[in-house]
């Protein structure tokens, strides 16, 4: 039986069940948190809050959360382990990789390829081995293995730092077979840049890649083209209602893509967190649908009322995630 690593150990892919492909437990800025911990408050309160929120999601029948929190987003696995132990009914799959829209973190600035020019020989990127170790040996000394890779490209496009990380992710992917999720900015057609760098130059098979945040777009023709390349489209910010991204807009593009025959190319999620320190808590309080329960409560019923079949819902929530975690041969 094919299996996938979770925080609580390996799980048969057949048992992943309903899977949200892009949820965070926490999104944090560790250096700020270490020095200004007032908003975070008591550690045990945050852990208890996360346990309660994850239990509520599991009570709806969701069985697996895929958490793409990596360097740049405040990944800290010991805390996640503590939470996962208390919610054994929910599988938590964690990631390795690096998240930036422009530069690499300073830790990497004068290492690896950054030195190549100065000394005239190609210096391998230490990121590649770090990512591979997270997948094959485990993260730090937690024993928890990452099961997928994450990187980002946003409105600034393919900057030097973004390119370096995406290349490292591509290399670690081909060495391990672990699938990839890329944070994209579909309004700027960054999926095309992912295709060029990761797939055309890096040899990565698009069917192994989720283009995260594709659901921010309502451009069905553009999304159809990306799906035709083989990419999996992350319709993964349900509940983020900002500007034109209304509840209906986010649902209607899924309806349209299903109508066009792409149910086997989409996955659903909220990109929510139990606590995210990137956003003023007063604003989060207003975003009352941005939570782990919204898809089951509101989105699935809306999709069904608008012609999406139970088989298509199943493909997006169960079949496609399972296929993503079974398609893990190195090459
Ligand atoms: Zn995210």
CSV table of C-alpha atoms and ligand atoms in Angstrom, one decimal:
chain,number,residue,atom,x,y,z
A,1,UNK,CA,0.0,0.0,0.0
A,2,UNK,CA,1.4,3.5,-0.8
A,3,UNK,CA,1.7,5.6,2.2
A,4,UNK,CA,2.4,9.2,3.1
A,5,UNK,CA,4.2,10.7,6.0
A,6,UNK,CA,2.1,12.7,8.5
A,7,UNK,CA,3.1,14.3,11.8
A,8,UNK,CA,1.8,11.2,13.6
A,9,UNK,CA,3.6,8.8,11.3
A,10,UNK,CA,2.9,7.2,7.9
A,11,UNK,CA,-0.7,6.7,6.7
A,12,UNK,CA,-2.0,4.7,3.8
A,13,UNK,CA,-2.9,7.1,1.0
A,14,UNK,CA,-6.2,5.2,0.8
A,15,UNK,CA,-7.0,6.5,4.3
A,16,UNK,CA,-6.4,10.2,3.6
A,17,UNK,CA,-10.1,10.7,3.0
A,18,UNK,CA,-11.4,14.2,2.6
A,19,UNK,CA,-8.3,16.4,2.3
A,20,UNK,CA,-7.8,20.1,2.4
A,21,UNK,CA,-4.7,20.7,0.4
A,22,UNK,CA,-3.6,24.1,1.8
A,23,UNK,CA,-4.3,24.9,5.4
A,24,UNK,CA,-1.9,26.3,8.0
A,25,UNK,CA,-2.0,25.6,11.7
A,26,UNK,CA,0.1,28.7,12.4
A,27,UNK,CA,1.7,31.4,10.2
A,28,UNK,CA,4.2,33.2,12.3
A,29,UNK,CA,7.2,35.6,12.3
A,30,UNK,CA,9.3,33.9,14.9
A,31,UNK,CA,11.8,36.7,15.4
A,32,UNK,CA,9.0,39.2,16.1
A,33,UNK,CA,7.2,36.6,18.3
A,34,UNK,CA,10.3,36.0,20.4
A,35,UNK,CA,10.6,39.7,21.1
A,36,UNK,CA,7.0,40.9,21.2
A,37,UNK,CA,5.0,37.9,22.5
A,38,UNK,CA,2.1,39.9,23.9
A,39,UNK,CA,-0.4,39.2,21.1
A,40,UNK,CA,0.4,35.5,20.9
A,41,UNK,CA,-0.2,35.3,24.6
A,42,UNK,CA,0.1,32.0,26.5
A,43,UNK,CA,1.6,29.1,24.6
A,44,UNK,CA,-0.9,26.6,26.2
A,45,UNK,CA,-3.8,28.8,25.2
A,46,UNK,CA,-2.7,28.9,21.5
A,47,UNK,CA,-2.1,25.1,21.5
A,48,UNK,CA,-5.6,24.5,23.1
A,49,UNK,CA,-7.2,26.9,20.5
A,50,UNK,CA,-5.5,25.0,17.7
A,51,UNK,CA,-6.6,21.6,19.0
A,52,UNK,CA,-10.2,22.8,19.3
A,53,UNK,CA,-10.2,24.3,15.7
A,54,UNK,CA,-8.7,21.2,14.2
A,55,UNK,CA,-11.1,18.9,16.1
A,56,UNK,CA,-14.0,21.0,14.8
A,57,UNK,CA,-12.8,20.4,11.2
A,58,UNK,CA,-12.3,16.7,11.8
A,59,UNK,CA,-15.9,16.5,13.3
A,60,UNK,CA,-17.2,17.6,9.9
A,61,UNK,CA,-15.6,14.6,8.3
A,62,UNK,CA,-12.4,16.1,7.1
A,63,UNK,CA,-9.6,13.6,7.6
A,64,UNK,CA,-6.4,15.3,6.3
A,65,UNK,CA,-4.9,18.8,6.4
A,66,UNK,CA,-1.9,19.5,4.1
A,67,UNK,CA,0.1,22.3,5.8
A,68,UNK,CA,2.5,24.2,3.5
A,69,UNK,CA,4.2,26.1,6.3
A,70,UNK,CA,7.9,26.3,5.6
A,71,UNK,CA,10.9,28.6,6.2
A,72,UNK,CA,9.6,32.1,5.8
A,73,UNK,CA,6.2,31.2,7.3
A,74,UNK,CA,7.4,30.2,10.8
A,75,UNK,CA,7.5,26.4,10.6
A,76,UNK,CA,8.1,25.0,14.1
A,77,UNK,CA,7.4,21.2,14.2
A,78,UNK,CA,7.7,20.5,18.0
A,79,UNK,CA,4.6,22.7,18.6
A,80,UNK,CA,2.7,21.0,15.7
A,81,UNK,CA,3.6,17.6,17.0
A,82,UNK,CA,2.2,18.5,20.4
A,83,UNK,CA,-1.1,19.6,18.7
A,84,UNK,CA,-1.2,16.6,16.3
A,85,UNK,CA,-1.0,14.2,19.3
A,86,UNK,CA,-4.1,15.6,20.7
A,87,UNK,CA,-6.0,15.4,17.4
A,88,UNK,CA,-5.2,11.9,16.1
A,89,UNK,CA,-8.4,11.8,14.1
A,90,UNK,CA,-6.9,14.4,11.7
A,91,UNK,CA,-3.8,13.7,9.6
A,92,UNK,CA,-1.4,16.6,9.4
A,93,UNK,CA,1.0,16.5,6.4
A,94,UNK,CA,3.9,19.0,6.7
A,95,UNK,CA,6.2,20.5,4.1
A,96,UNK,CA,9.7,21.6,3.4
A,97,UNK,CA,10.8,24.5,1.3
A,98,UNK,CA,11.2,28.2,1.5
A,99,UNK,CA,8.7,31.0,1.0
A,100,UNK,CA,9.6,34.4,-0.3
A,101,UNK,CA,8.3,36.8,-3.0
A,102,UNK,CA,11.6,38.4,-3.6
A,103,UNK,CA,14.9,37.6,-1.8
A,104,UNK,CA,16.2,34.5,-0.2
A,105,UNK,CA,16.3,34.7,3.6
A,106,UNK,CA,19.6,36.2,4.7
A,107,UNK,CA,20.8,32.9,6.1
A,108,UNK,CA,21.2,31.8,2.4
A,109,UNK,CA,22.6,35.1,1.1
A,110,UNK,CA,26.2,34.2,1.0
A,111,UNK,CA,26.0,30.5,0.6
A,112,UNK,CA,25.7,28.2,-2.4
A,113,UNK,CA,25.1,29.8,-5.8
A,114,UNK,CA,25.6,33.2,-4.3
A,115,UNK,CA,29.3,32.3,-4.1
A,116,UNK,CA,29.6,30.7,-7.5
A,117,UNK,CA,30.5,33.9,-9.3
A,118,UNK,CA,33.0,35.1,-6.8
A,119,UNK,CA,35.0,31.8,-6.8
A,120,UNK,CA,34.4,30.8,-10.3
A,121,UNK,CA,33.1,27.3,-9.6
A,122,UNK,CA,29.5,26.1,-9.2
A,123,UNK,CA,28.7,25.8,-5.6
A,124,UNK,CA,25.7,23.6,-4.9
A,125,UNK,CA,22.7,25.2,-3.0
A,126,UNK,CA,22.6,24.1,0.6
A,127,UNK,CA,18.8,24.4,0.4
A,128,UNK,CA,18.6,21.3,-1.7
A,129,UNK,CA,20.2,19.1,0.9
A,130,UNK,CA,18.2,20.7,3.7
A,131,UNK,CA,14.9,20.0,1.8
A,132,UNK,CA,16.0,16.4,1.0
A,133,UNK,CA,16.9,15.7,4.6
A,134,UNK,CA,13.5,17.0,5.8
A,135,UNK,CA,11.9,14.5,3.5
A,136,UNK,CA,14.1,11.5,3.9
A,137,UNK,CA,15.4,11.7,7.5
A,138,UNK,CA,13.0,14.1,9.2
A,139,UNK,CA,12.8,17.7,10.4
A,140,UNK,CA,15.4,18.7,13.0
A,141,UNK,CA,15.3,16.0,15.6
A,142,UNK,CA,11.5,15.6,15.7
A,143,UNK,CA,11.3,12.4,13.6
A,144,UNK,CA,8.6,14.1,11.6
A,145,UNK,CA,9.1,13.9,7.8
A,146,UNK,CA,8.0,16.4,5.3
A,147,UNK,CA,5.9,14.9,2.5
A,148,UNK,CA,5.9,17.7,0.0
A,149,UNK,CA,7.8,20.8,-1.2
A,150,UNK,CA,6.7,24.4,-1.2
A,151,UNK,CA,7.9,27.6,-2.8
A,152,UNK,CA,6.3,30.8,-4.0
A,153,UNK,CA,6.2,33.3,-6.8
A,154,UNK,CA,4.0,36.4,-6.4
A,155,UNK,CA,3.4,39.7,-8.2
A,156,UNK,CA,7.1,40.6,-8.5
A,157,UNK,CA,7.5,37.5,-10.7
A,158,UNK,CA,10.7,35.5,-11.2
A,159,UNK,CA,13.2,37.4,-9.0
A,160,UNK,CA,16.7,36.1,-8.4
A,161,UNK,CA,15.7,34.8,-5.0
A,162,UNK,CA,12.4,33.2,-6.2
A,163,UNK,CA,14.3,31.5,-9.1
A,164,UNK,CA,17.0,30.1,-6.7
A,165,UNK,CA,14.4,28.6,-4.4
A,166,UNK,CA,12.3,27.2,-7.2
A,167,UNK,CA,15.4,25.5,-8.7
A,168,UNK,CA,16.3,24.0,-5.3
A,169,UNK,CA,12.7,22.8,-4.9
A,170,UNK,CA,12.8,21.2,-8.4
A,171,UNK,CA,16.1,19.4,-7.6
A,172,UNK,CA,14.8,18.2,-4.2
A,173,UNK,CA,11.6,17.0,-5.9
A,174,UNK,CA,13.4,15.0,-8.6
A,175,UNK,CA,15.8,13.5,-6.0
A,176,UNK,CA,13.0,12.4,-3.6
A,177,UNK,CA,9.8,12.3,-5.7
A,178,UNK,CA,8.0,14.5,-3.1
A,179,UNK,CA,5.3,16.5,-4.8
A,180,UNK,CA,5.3,20.3,-5.0
A,181,UNK,CA,3.0,23.2,-4.1
A,182,UNK,CA,3.8,26.6,-5.4
A,183,UNK,CA,2.2,29.8,-4.1
A,184,UNK,CA,1.3,31.7,-7.3
A,185,UNK,CA,-0.3,35.0,-8.2
A,186,UNK,CA,-2.6,34.0,-11.1
A,187,UNK,CA,-3.5,37.7,-11.8
A,188,UNK,CA,0.0,38.1,-13.2
A,189,UNK,CA,0.0,34.7,-14.9
A,190,UNK,CA,2.9,33.4,-12.7
A,191,UNK,CA,1.8,29.9,-13.5
A,192,UNK,CA,3.5,30.4,-16.9
A,193,UNK,CA,6.8,31.3,-15.2
A,194,UNK,CA,6.5,28.1,-13.0
A,195,UNK,CA,6.0,26.1,-16.2
A,196,UNK,CA,9.1,27.7,-17.8
A,197,UNK,CA,11.5,27.4,-14.9
A,198,UNK,CA,10.3,24.3,-13.0
A,199,UNK,CA,9.0,22.2,-15.8
A,200,UNK,CA,10.6,23.3,-19.1
A,201,UNK,CA,14.1,24.0,-17.6
A,202,UNK,CA,13.9,21.9,-14.5
A,203,UNK,CA,12.3,18.8,-16.0
A,204,UNK,CA,9.5,18.7,-13.4
A,205,UNK,CA,6.3,16.9,-14.5
A,206,UNK,CA,3.4,19.5,-14.1
A,207,UNK,CA,1.1,16.7,-12.8
A,208,UNK,CA,3.2,16.7,-9.7
A,209,UNK,CA,2.6,20.4,-9.0
A,210,UNK,CA,-0.2,22.3,-7.3
A,211,UNK,CA,-0.4,25.8,-8.5
A,212,UNK,CA,-1.7,27.3,-5.2
A,213,UNK,CA,-4.1,30.2,-5.2
A,214,UNK,CA,-5.3,29.5,-8.7
A,215,UNK,CA,-8.8,30.1,-7.3
A,216,UNK,CA,-7.9,33.8,-6.8
A,217,UNK,CA,-8.6,34.0,-10.6
A,218,UNK,CA,-11.9,34.0,-12.4
A,219,UNK,CA,-10.1,33.6,-15.8
A,220,UNK,CA,-11.4,30.2,-16.9
A,221,UNK,CA,-9.4,30.2,-20.1
A,222,UNK,CA,-6.1,30.9,-18.4
A,223,UNK,CA,-6.8,28.2,-15.7
A,224,UNK,CA,-7.9,25.7,-18.4
A,225,UNK,CA,-4.5,26.3,-20.2
A,226,UNK,CA,-2.6,25.6,-16.9
A,227,UNK,CA,-4.7,22.5,-16.3
A,228,UNK,CA,-4.1,21.3,-19.9
A,229,UNK,CA,-0.3,21.5,-19.1
A,230,UNK,CA,-1.1,19.0,-16.4
A,231,UNK,CA,-0.9,21.3,-13.3
A,232,UNK,CA,-3.3,20.8,-10.4
A,233,UNK,CA,-5.1,24.0,-9.6
A,234,UNK,CA,-5.3,25.0,-5.9
A,235,UNK,CA,-8.8,26.5,-5.4
A,236,UNK,CA,-7.6,27.1,-2.0
A,237,UNK,CA,-8.6,30.4,-0.5
A,238,UNK,CA,-12.2,29.9,0.3
A,239,UNK,CA,-13.3,32.4,2.9
A,240,UNK,CA,-10.8,35.1,1.8
A,241,UNK,CA,-13.3,37.6,0.5
A,242,UNK,CA,-11.3,40.6,-0.6
A,243,UNK,CA,-12.3,42.9,-3.5
A,244,UNK,CA,-13.6,40.9,-6.4
A,245,UNK,CA,-12.9,37.6,-4.6
A,246,UNK,CA,-16.4,37.1,-3.2
A,247,UNK,CA,-17.9,33.8,-2.0
A,248,UNK,CA,-19.8,33.5,-5.3
A,249,UNK,CA,-16.8,34.4,-7.5
A,250,UNK,CA,-14.6,31.8,-5.8
A,251,UNK,CA,-17.4,29.1,-6.1
A,252,UNK,CA,-18.5,30.0,-9.7
A,253,UNK,CA,-15.0,29.5,-11.1
A,254,UNK,CA,-14.9,26.0,-9.7
A,255,UNK,CA,-18.4,25.4,-11.1
A,256,UNK,CA,-17.2,26.6,-14.5
A,257,UNK,CA,-14.0,24.5,-14.4
A,258,UNK,CA,-16.0,21.5,-13.5
A,259,UNK,CA,-18.4,22.2,-16.4
A,260,UNK,CA,-15.3,22.3,-18.7
A,261,UNK,CA,-14.2,18.9,-17.4
A,262,UNK,CA,-11.4,19.8,-15.0
A,263,UNK,CA,-12.7,18.3,-11.7
A,264,UNK,CA,-9.8,16.0,-11.8
A,265,UNK,CA,-7.4,18.9,-11.9
A,266,UNK,CA,-8.6,20.9,-8.9
A,267,UNK,CA,-8.2,20.7,-5.1
A,268,UNK,CA,-10.0,22.7,-2.5
A,269,UNK,CA,-8.9,24.5,0.7
A,270,UNK,CA,-9.1,27.7,2.7
A,271,UNK,CA,-5.5,28.7,3.4
A,272,UNK,CA,-6.8,29.5,6.9
A,273,UNK,CA,-4.8,29.3,10.1
A,274,UNK,CA,-5.5,28.9,13.8
A,275,UNK,CA,-3.4,32.0,14.3
A,276,UNK,CA,-1.6,34.2,11.7
A,277,UNK,CA,0.5,37.1,12.8
A,278,UNK,CA,0.7,38.7,9.4
A,279,UNK,CA,-2.7,40.3,9.7
A,280,UNK,CA,-4.2,42.7,12.2
A,281,UNK,CA,-6.5,40.7,14.5
A,282,UNK,CA,-9.2,43.2,14.0
A,283,UNK,CA,-9.3,42.5,10.3
A,284,UNK,CA,-9.3,38.7,10.8
A,285,UNK,CA,-12.3,39.2,13.1
A,286,UNK,CA,-14.2,40.6,10.2
A,287,UNK,CA,-13.3,37.8,7.9
A,288,UNK,CA,-15.8,35.5,9.5
A,289,UNK,CA,-15.9,32.9,6.8
A,290,UNK,CA,-12.1,32.4,6.7
A,291,UNK,CA,-11.9,29.3,8.8
A,292,UNK,CA,-11.6,25.5,8.4
A,293,UNK,CA,-15.4,24.9,8.4
A,294,UNK,CA,-16.4,27.1,5.5
A,295,UNK,CA,-16.0,24.6,2.6
A,296,UNK,CA,-18.2,21.9,4.3
A,297,UNK,CA,-20.7,24.4,5.6
A,298,UNK,CA,-21.1,26.7,2.6
A,299,UNK,CA,-19.0,25.9,-0.5
A,300,UNK,CA,-19.9,22.2,-1.1
A,301,UNK,CA,-23.6,22.9,-0.8
A,302,UNK,CA,-23.3,25.9,-3.2
A,303,UNK,CA,-21.3,23.8,-5.7
A,304,UNK,CA,-23.9,21.1,-5.6
A,305,UNK,CA,-26.7,23.5,-6.1
A,306,UNK,CA,-24.9,24.8,-9.2
A,307,UNK,CA,-24.5,21.5,-10.9
A,308,UNK,CA,-21.2,20.1,-9.5
A,309,UNK,CA,-21.8,16.3,-9.0
A,310,UNK,CA,-20.9,14.3,-5.9
A,311,UNK,CA,-18.3,12.5,-8.0
A,312,UNK,CA,-16.7,15.8,-8.9
A,313,UNK,CA,-16.7,16.9,-5.3
A,314,UNK,CA,-15.1,13.6,-4.4
A,315,UNK,CA,-12.4,14.0,-7.0
A,316,UNK,CA,-11.5,17.5,-5.7
A,317,UNK,CA,-11.5,16.6,-2.0
A,318,UNK,CA,-10.4,12.9,-2.0
A,319,UNK,CA,-9.2,11.5,-5.3
A,320,UNK,CA,-6.9,14.3,-6.5
A,321,UNK,CA,-5.1,14.7,-3.2
A,322,UNK,CA,-4.6,11.0,-2.9
A,323,UNK,CA,-3.2,10.8,-6.4
A,324,UNK,CA,-0.8,13.7,-5.6
A,325,UNK,CA,0.6,11.9,-2.7
A,326,UNK,CA,0.8,8.6,-4.6
A,327,UNK,CA,2.7,10.0,-7.5
A,328,UNK,CA,6.0,10.1,-5.7
A,329,UNK,CA,8.6,8.3,-7.8
A,330,UNK,CA,12.0,10.1,-8.0
A,331,UNK,CA,13.3,10.8,-11.5
B,1,LIG,ZN1,-0.8,29.5,2.5
